[in-house]
Coordinates of C-alpha atoms in Angstrom, one line a residue:
M1 CA 8.1 -10.6 -16.3
I2 CA 8.6 -9.5 -19.8
G3 CA 7.9 -5.8 -20.0
K4 CA 7.4 -3.2 -22.7
T5 CA 8.9 0.2 -22.8
I6 CA 6.6 3.1 -23.2
S7 CA 7.3 6.8 -23.4
A8 CA 5.6 9.3 -21.0
Y9 CA 5.6 13.0 -20.4
T10 CA 5.3 14.5 -16.9
D11 CA 6.1 17.8 -15.2
T12 CA 9.4 18.6 -13.6
D13 CA 8.1 18.2 -10.1
T14 CA 6.8 14.7 -10.8
A15 CA 10.0 13.7 -12.5
T16 CA 12.0 14.9 -9.5
R17 CA 9.7 13.0 -7.1
I18 CA 10.2 9.8 -9.3
E19 CA 14.0 10.3 -9.1
W20 CA 13.8 10.8 -5.3
I21 CA 11.6 7.7 -4.8
A22 CA 13.8 5.6 -7.0
T23 CA 16.9 6.6 -5.1
R24 CA 15.3 6.0 -1.7
E25 CA 13.8 2.6 -2.7
H26 CA 16.9 1.5 -4.7
R27 CA 14.8 1.0 -7.8
K28 CA 15.0 2.2 -11.3
K29 CA 13.0 5.3 -12.3
A30 CA 11.3 3.1 -14.9
Q31 CA 10.1 0.7 -12.2
I32 CA 8.6 3.6 -10.2
A33 CA 6.9 5.0 -13.3
G34 CA 5.7 1.5 -14.3
S35 CA 4.2 0.9 -10.9
A36 CA 2.3 4.2 -11.1
V37 CA 1.0 3.5 -14.6
K38 CA -0.1 0.0 -13.6
L39 CA -2.0 1.4 -10.6
F40 CA -3.7 4.1 -12.7
V41 CA -4.8 1.8 -15.5
N42 CA -6.2 -0.7 -13.0
L43 CA -8.6 1.9 -11.7
P44 CA -12.1 2.0 -13.0
E45 CA -12.8 4.6 -15.7
E46 CA -14.8 6.7 -13.2
A47 CA -11.9 6.9 -10.8
R48 CA -9.5 7.9 -13.5
T49 CA -11.9 10.6 -14.7
A50 CA -12.3 11.8 -11.1
W51 CA -8.6 12.0 -10.6
R52 CA -8.1 14.1 -13.8
Q53 CA -10.9 16.5 -12.6
I54 CA -9.3 16.7 -9.1
E55 CA -5.9 17.5 -10.7
A56 CA -7.5 20.2 -12.8
L57 CA -9.8 21.8 -10.2
G58 CA -8.3 21.0 -6.8
T59 CA -6.0 23.1 -4.7
P60 CA -2.6 21.7 -3.7
A61 CA -4.0 21.2 -0.2
E62 CA -7.1 19.3 -1.5
I63 CA -4.9 17.1 -3.7
E64 CA -2.6 16.4 -0.7
Q65 CA -5.7 15.4 1.4
I66 CA -7.0 13.1 -1.3
S67 CA -3.5 11.5 -1.7
Q68 CA -3.6 10.9 2.1
D69 CA -7.0 9.3 1.8
I70 CA -5.8 7.0 -1.0
A71 CA -2.8 6.1 1.1
R72 CA -5.0 5.2 4.1
A73 CA -7.2 3.1 1.9
L74 CA -4.2 1.2 0.6
L75 CA -2.7 0.7 4.0
H76 CA -6.1 -0.5 5.3
A77 CA -6.4 -3.1 2.5
Q78 CA -2.8 -4.2 3.2
Y79 CA -3.6 -4.7 6.9
A80 CA -6.8 -6.6 6.1
M81 CA -4.9 -8.9 3.8
A82 CA -2.2 -9.5 6.4
H83 CA -4.8 -10.1 9.1
K84 CA -6.6 -12.6 7.0
Q85 CA -3.4 -14.5 6.3
V86 CA -2.4 -14.5 10.0
I87 CA -5.8 -15.9 10.9
Q88 CA -5.6 -18.6 8.3
E89 CA -2.1 -19.7 9.5
M90 CA -2.9 -19.4 13.2
T91 CA -3.0 -22.6 15.2
T92 CA -5.6 -22.6 18.0
E93 CA -5.7 -26.2 19.1
H94 CA -3.7 -25.6 22.3
L95 CA -5.8 -22.6 23.4
G96 CA -8.5 -24.8 24.9
A97 CA -6.1 -25.6 27.8
L98 CA -5.9 -21.9 28.7
E99 CA -8.6 -21.5 31.3
T100 CA -7.3 -18.6 33.4
E101 CA -5.5 -15.3 32.8
D102 CA -2.4 -16.9 34.5
D103 CA -2.5 -19.7 32.0
L104 CA -2.6 -17.2 29.2
L105 CA 0.3 -15.1 30.6
N106 CA 2.4 -18.2 31.2
A107 CA 1.8 -19.4 27.7
A108 CA 2.8 -15.9 26.4
V109 CA 6.0 -16.0 28.4
L110 CA 6.8 -19.5 27.0
L111 CA 6.4 -18.2 23.5
T112 CA 9.1 -15.6 24.1
R113 CA 11.7 -18.1 25.1

């Protein structure tokens, strides 16, 4: 991917958090900042406006709660995508032969060997 460098201003706390994340994830600070910018610009205008208002008016506890809500939504979407992929790749032809719970348990044990 060919990228473009942009300049951004942020507060000291955010800059420190970017450095911490970059160190922990073994990524460059620019990659962390770029990911954050990409997420923000992909939001609808109404969501960007709402976030600016939340930052301006919300308490730290409210902002933390909203951040947790956003994280939950992202993790839910990730799970749904993974679940869909597993279902698409799952083979079920042999399941018809499983008539009893013992058949199912035996098949499960065989899969672990």
